[in-house]
Tab-separated table of C-alpha atoms in Angstrom:
chain	number	residue	atom	x	y	z
A	232	MET	CA	-26.302	-19.371	205.693
A	233	LEU	CA	-23.855	-17.435	203.529
A	234	ALA	CA	-20.881	-19.024	205.291
A	235	ALA	CA	-22.356	-22.486	204.781
A	236	ALA	CA	-22.941	-21.798	201.112
A	237	LEU	CA	-19.342	-20.656	200.636
A	238	ILE	CA	-18.041	-23.831	202.298
A	239	VAL	CA	-20.184	-26.056	200.073
A	240	ALA	CA	-19.128	-24.150	196.984
A	241	GLY	CA	-15.496	-24.487	197.930
A	242	LEU	CA	-15.821	-28.228	198.379
A	243	PHE	CA	-17.390	-28.736	194.970
A	244	ALA	CA	-14.774	-26.505	193.345
A	245	SER	CA	-11.903	-28.614	194.691
A	246	SER	CA	-10.485	-31.351	192.478
A	247	LYS	CA	-9.439	-33.389	195.523
A	248	PRO	CA	-11.666	-35.970	197.248
A	249	VAL	CA	-13.723	-34.603	200.107
A	250	VAL	CA	-13.218	-36.260	203.501
A	251	PRO	CA	-15.340	-35.916	206.648
A	252	VAL	CA	-14.435	-32.919	208.785
A	253	THR	CA	-13.717	-35.292	211.676
A	254	ALA	CA	-10.910	-36.988	209.707
A	255	THR	CA	-8.157	-34.568	210.632
A	256	CYS	CA	-5.425	-37.205	210.387
A	257	PRO	CA	-4.547	-38.619	206.949
A	258	ALA	CA	-4.391	-42.404	206.657
A	259	SER	CA	-1.408	-42.182	204.291
A	260	PRO	CA	0.735	-39.544	202.543
A	261	GLU	CA	-1.553	-39.713	199.501
A	262	ALA	CA	-4.729	-38.996	201.506
A	263	THR	CA	-6.536	-35.677	201.662
A	264	PHE	CA	-7.106	-34.337	205.154
A	265	VAL	CA	-8.528	-31.391	207.026
A	266	ALA	CA	-5.716	-29.435	208.658
A	267	GLY	CA	-5.877	-29.159	212.429
A	268	ALA	CA	-3.681	-28.657	215.471
A	269	ARG	CA	-3.994	-32.216	216.741
A	270	ALA	CA	-1.062	-34.629	216.554
A	271	CYS	CA	-1.263	-37.444	214.027
A	272	PRO	CA	0.589	-40.768	213.735
A	273	ALA	CA	3.516	-40.516	211.341
A	274	LEU	CA	6.821	-42.061	210.339
A	275	GLU	CA	10.034	-40.119	210.891
A	276	ILE	CA	12.335	-41.104	208.032
A	277	SER	CA	15.789	-39.801	207.192
A	278	GLY	CA	18.491	-40.630	204.688
A	279	SER	CA	20.374	-39.157	201.782
A	280	VAL	CA	20.261	-39.088	198.011
A	281	ASP	CA	23.258	-37.897	196.017
A	282	ALA	CA	25.604	-38.847	193.203
A	283	ARG	CA	27.140	-41.609	195.332
A	284	GLY	CA	23.801	-43.384	195.786
A	285	VAL	CA	21.057	-43.541	198.399
A	286	THR	CA	21.032	-44.402	202.084
A	287	LEU	CA	18.073	-44.976	204.389
A	288	ASP	CA	18.218	-44.706	208.179
A	289	PRO	CA	16.099	-46.748	210.614
A	290	VAL	CA	12.540	-45.446	210.859
A	291	TYR	CA	10.756	-44.168	213.978
A	292	ASP	CA	7.043	-44.018	214.839
A	293	VAL	CA	6.148	-40.516	216.023
A	294	SER	CA	3.293	-38.055	216.412
A	295	ALA	CA	3.390	-34.927	214.263
A	296	THR	CA	1.052	-32.049	213.559
A	297	PRO	CA	-0.135	-31.491	209.971
A	298	GLY	CA	2.141	-28.464	209.798
A	299	GLU	CA	5.161	-30.724	210.366
A	300	PHE	CA	4.349	-33.131	207.536
A	301	THR	CA	6.941	-33.094	204.775
A	302	ARG	CA	5.796	-31.771	201.413
A	303	PRO	CA	6.335	-34.059	198.430
A	304	ALA	CA	9.245	-33.154	196.174
A	305	GLU	CA	10.460	-34.605	192.898
A	306	GLY	CA	13.430	-36.927	193.025
A	307	ALA	CA	13.550	-40.121	195.053
A	308	VAL	CA	10.550	-42.141	196.243
A	309	LEU	CA	9.913	-43.662	199.659
A	310	THR	CA	7.692	-46.733	199.521
A	311	GLY	CA	6.365	-48.805	202.418
A	312	TYR	CA	5.271	-52.431	202.097
A	313	ALA	CA	3.445	-54.947	204.267
A	314	ALA	CA	4.888	-58.417	204.892
A	315	ASP	CA	2.771	-59.840	202.060
A	316	GLY	CA	4.238	-57.338	199.575
A	317	ARG	CA	1.231	-55.031	199.527
A	318	ARG	CA	2.146	-51.368	199.082
A	319	LEU	CA	1.050	-49.250	202.035
A	320	PHE	CA	2.293	-45.864	200.828
A	321	ALA	CA	4.522	-44.122	198.289
A	322	PHE	CA	5.949	-40.672	198.920
A	323	PRO	CA	8.332	-38.590	196.727
A	324	VAL	CA	11.219	-36.816	198.451
A	325	GLY	CA	13.844	-34.433	197.110
A	326	ALA	CA	16.970	-35.999	195.645
A	327	ASN	CA	19.609	-33.485	196.661
A	328	GLY	CA	21.600	-34.591	199.690
A	329	SER	CA	20.248	-35.437	203.124
A	330	PHE	CA	16.543	-35.402	203.938
A	331	HIS	CA	14.460	-35.688	207.098
A	332	ALA	CA	10.789	-36.424	206.488
A	333	PHE	CA	7.633	-36.755	208.582
A	334	VAL	CA	5.262	-38.980	206.609
A	335	PRO	CA	1.693	-39.436	207.914
A	336	LEU	CA	0.529	-43.034	208.220
A	337	ALA	CA	-2.418	-44.421	210.195
A	338	LEU	CA	-1.670	-46.763	213.097
A	339	PRO	CA	-3.174	-49.877	211.420
A	340	ALA	CA	-0.860	-49.369	208.439
A	341	GLN	CA	2.101	-48.705	210.743
A	342	GLN	CA	1.480	-52.024	212.463
A	343	MET	CA	1.561	-53.830	209.104
A	344	LEU	CA	4.705	-52.077	207.871
A	345	ALA	CA	7.504	-54.594	207.219
A	346	ARG	CA	9.776	-52.887	204.663
A	347	VAL	CA	10.621	-49.333	203.594
A	348	VAL	CA	12.436	-48.683	200.306
A	349	LEU	CA	14.131	-45.497	199.113
A	350	ALA	CA	14.695	-45.482	195.345
A	351	SER	CA	16.218	-42.937	192.985
A	352	GLY	CA	16.718	-44.102	189.423
A	353	ASP	CA	18.549	-47.420	189.568
A	354	ALA	CA	19.844	-46.792	193.101
A	355	ARG	CA	17.919	-48.086	196.086
A	356	SER	CA	18.261	-48.701	199.798
A	357	GLU	CA	15.848	-50.483	202.091
A	358	ARG	CA	15.074	-51.175	205.710
A	359	VAL	CA	13.412	-54.443	206.712
A	360	ALA	CA	11.891	-55.056	210.122
A	361	VAL	CA	14.221	-57.178	212.247
A	362	ALA	CA	12.634	-60.027	214.179
A	363	HIS	CA	12.907	-59.288	217.891
A	364	GLY	CA	11.347	-59.648	221.282
A	365	GLU	CA	10.875	-57.054	224.002
A	366	PRO	CA	13.597	-54.371	223.816
A	367	GLU	CA	16.043	-54.229	226.707
A	368	ALA	CA	18.779	-51.821	227.682
A	369	GLU	CA	21.260	-51.404	230.501
A	370	ILE	CA	21.845	-47.823	231.616
A	371	VAL	CA	24.586	-47.226	234.173
A	372	ALA	CA	25.799	-43.900	235.546
A	373	ILE	CA	29.471	-43.095	234.925
A	374	ASP	CA	29.329	-39.973	237.080
A	375	ASP	CA	26.849	-37.182	237.861
A	376	GLY	CA	26.781	-35.988	234.258
A	377	ARG	CA	27.205	-39.078	232.105
A	378	ALA	CA	25.743	-42.537	231.638
A	379	ILE	CA	26.431	-45.578	229.468
A	380	VAL	CA	23.571	-47.072	227.457
A	381	ALA	CA	24.001	-50.652	226.218
A	382	TRP	CA	21.483	-52.500	224.018
A	383	ASN	CA	21.081	-55.277	221.450
A	384	ALA	CA	21.674	-53.459	218.156
A	385	HIS	CA	21.293	-56.694	216.202
A	386	ALA	CA	17.585	-56.619	217.080
A	387	PHE	CA	17.258	-52.832	217.214
A	388	PRO	CA	19.802	-51.193	214.872
A	389	ALA	CA	19.126	-47.675	216.166
A	390	ILE	CA	18.055	-45.975	219.378
A	391	ARG	CA	17.371	-42.437	220.561
A	392	VAL	CA	17.485	-41.182	224.137
A	393	ARG	CA	15.250	-38.476	225.602
A	394	GLU	CA	15.107	-36.904	229.044
A	395	SER	CA	11.324	-36.569	228.691
A	396	PRO	CA	8.818	-37.663	226.041
A	397	GLU	CA	8.190	-34.040	225.045
A	398	ARG	CA	11.821	-32.996	224.555
A	399	ALA	CA	14.063	-33.584	221.572
A	400	PRO	CA	16.464	-36.533	221.729
A	401	ILE	CA	19.719	-35.821	223.575
A	402	ALA	CA	21.571	-38.729	221.947
A	403	ALA	CA	21.237	-41.251	219.134
A	404	GLY	CA	23.133	-44.437	218.480
A	405	ALA	CA	23.331	-47.181	215.889
A	406	GLY	CA	25.203	-50.410	215.370
A	407	THR	CA	25.025	-54.107	214.622
A	408	SER	CA	26.439	-55.930	217.650
A	409	THR	CA	24.374	-57.675	220.292
A	410	PHE	CA	25.938	-55.457	222.953
A	411	GLU	CA	26.300	-51.982	221.471
A	412	GLN	CA	27.233	-49.125	223.810
A	413	MET	CA	27.189	-45.357	223.760
A	414	SER	CA	27.784	-42.566	226.256
A	415	VAL	CA	25.015	-40.085	227.059
A	416	ASP	CA	25.470	-36.682	228.693
A	417	THR	CA	22.618	-36.368	231.179
A	418	ARG	CA	22.051	-35.566	234.829
A	419	VAL	CA	18.516	-36.918	235.152
A	420	ARG	CA	17.629	-40.094	237.022
A	421	ARG	CA	15.187	-41.449	234.447
A	422	ILE	CA	15.486	-41.547	230.655
A	423	TYR	CA	13.310	-42.622	227.736
A	424	VAL	CA	14.782	-44.867	225.046
A	425	GLU	CA	13.255	-45.239	221.566
A	426	PHE	CA	14.205	-48.533	219.918
A	427	SER	CA	13.889	-48.850	216.116
A	428	ASP	CA	13.825	-52.317	214.540
A	429	GLY	CA	14.404	-50.732	211.134
A	430	VAL	CA	10.864	-49.787	210.185
A	431	ARG	CA	9.012	-49.426	213.500
A	432	SER	CA	9.885	-48.207	216.966
A	433	VAL	CA	8.882	-48.572	220.597
A	434	THR	CA	9.730	-46.460	223.642
A	435	ARG	CA	10.678	-47.745	227.076
A	436	THR	CA	11.462	-45.890	230.331
A	437	TYR	CA	14.562	-46.667	232.391
A	438	THR	CA	15.960	-45.549	235.717
A	439	ILE	CA	19.719	-44.985	235.450
A	440	PHE	CA	21.509	-47.470	237.708
A	441	GLY	CA	23.665	-45.736	240.292
A	442	ARG	CA	21.874	-42.407	239.938
A	443	ARG	CA	19.897	-40.977	242.868
């Protein structure tokens, strides 16, 4: 009973809204949540803010634990919008060079996301979802330790390559042409490619042609 009383007292003492204990994943960066070990849907966003201006890289959909979420910092502001102009989230990030942020956002909001803006003072950079169909790539072995990855960067301006879904990316590429290429150092037979259309991403699995 004492433990229960302390919990109730703590909740009433907090100035933040109380959420159900089952809601361990925040719906947006502004939401209050109960910390837990489970993975939550999030956006992985990187870029830079300095005296020369601001830049924003293509965004990826990821899973992150609450401990990985980026803490807000004064400086620039990341804002996400739906296609109809409705604001889905706003998150402040530090304005001192490069940044790499994990921003929690519920799957329904991720699916509506059409534009992400990074603004600092009068400077701004944005990413808009590129219209596209199903992502496709051609992966061909050069030798036992290398492969060439080719994809339509006009539809998907950035990709990342993993040797397994759990491991960190082994390569990343970006471009604008309809037949962009990059070399990947890998000895595996199967790789996982994350395609970003600018504000959202999707992962596909490929067997490297010519690799046994």
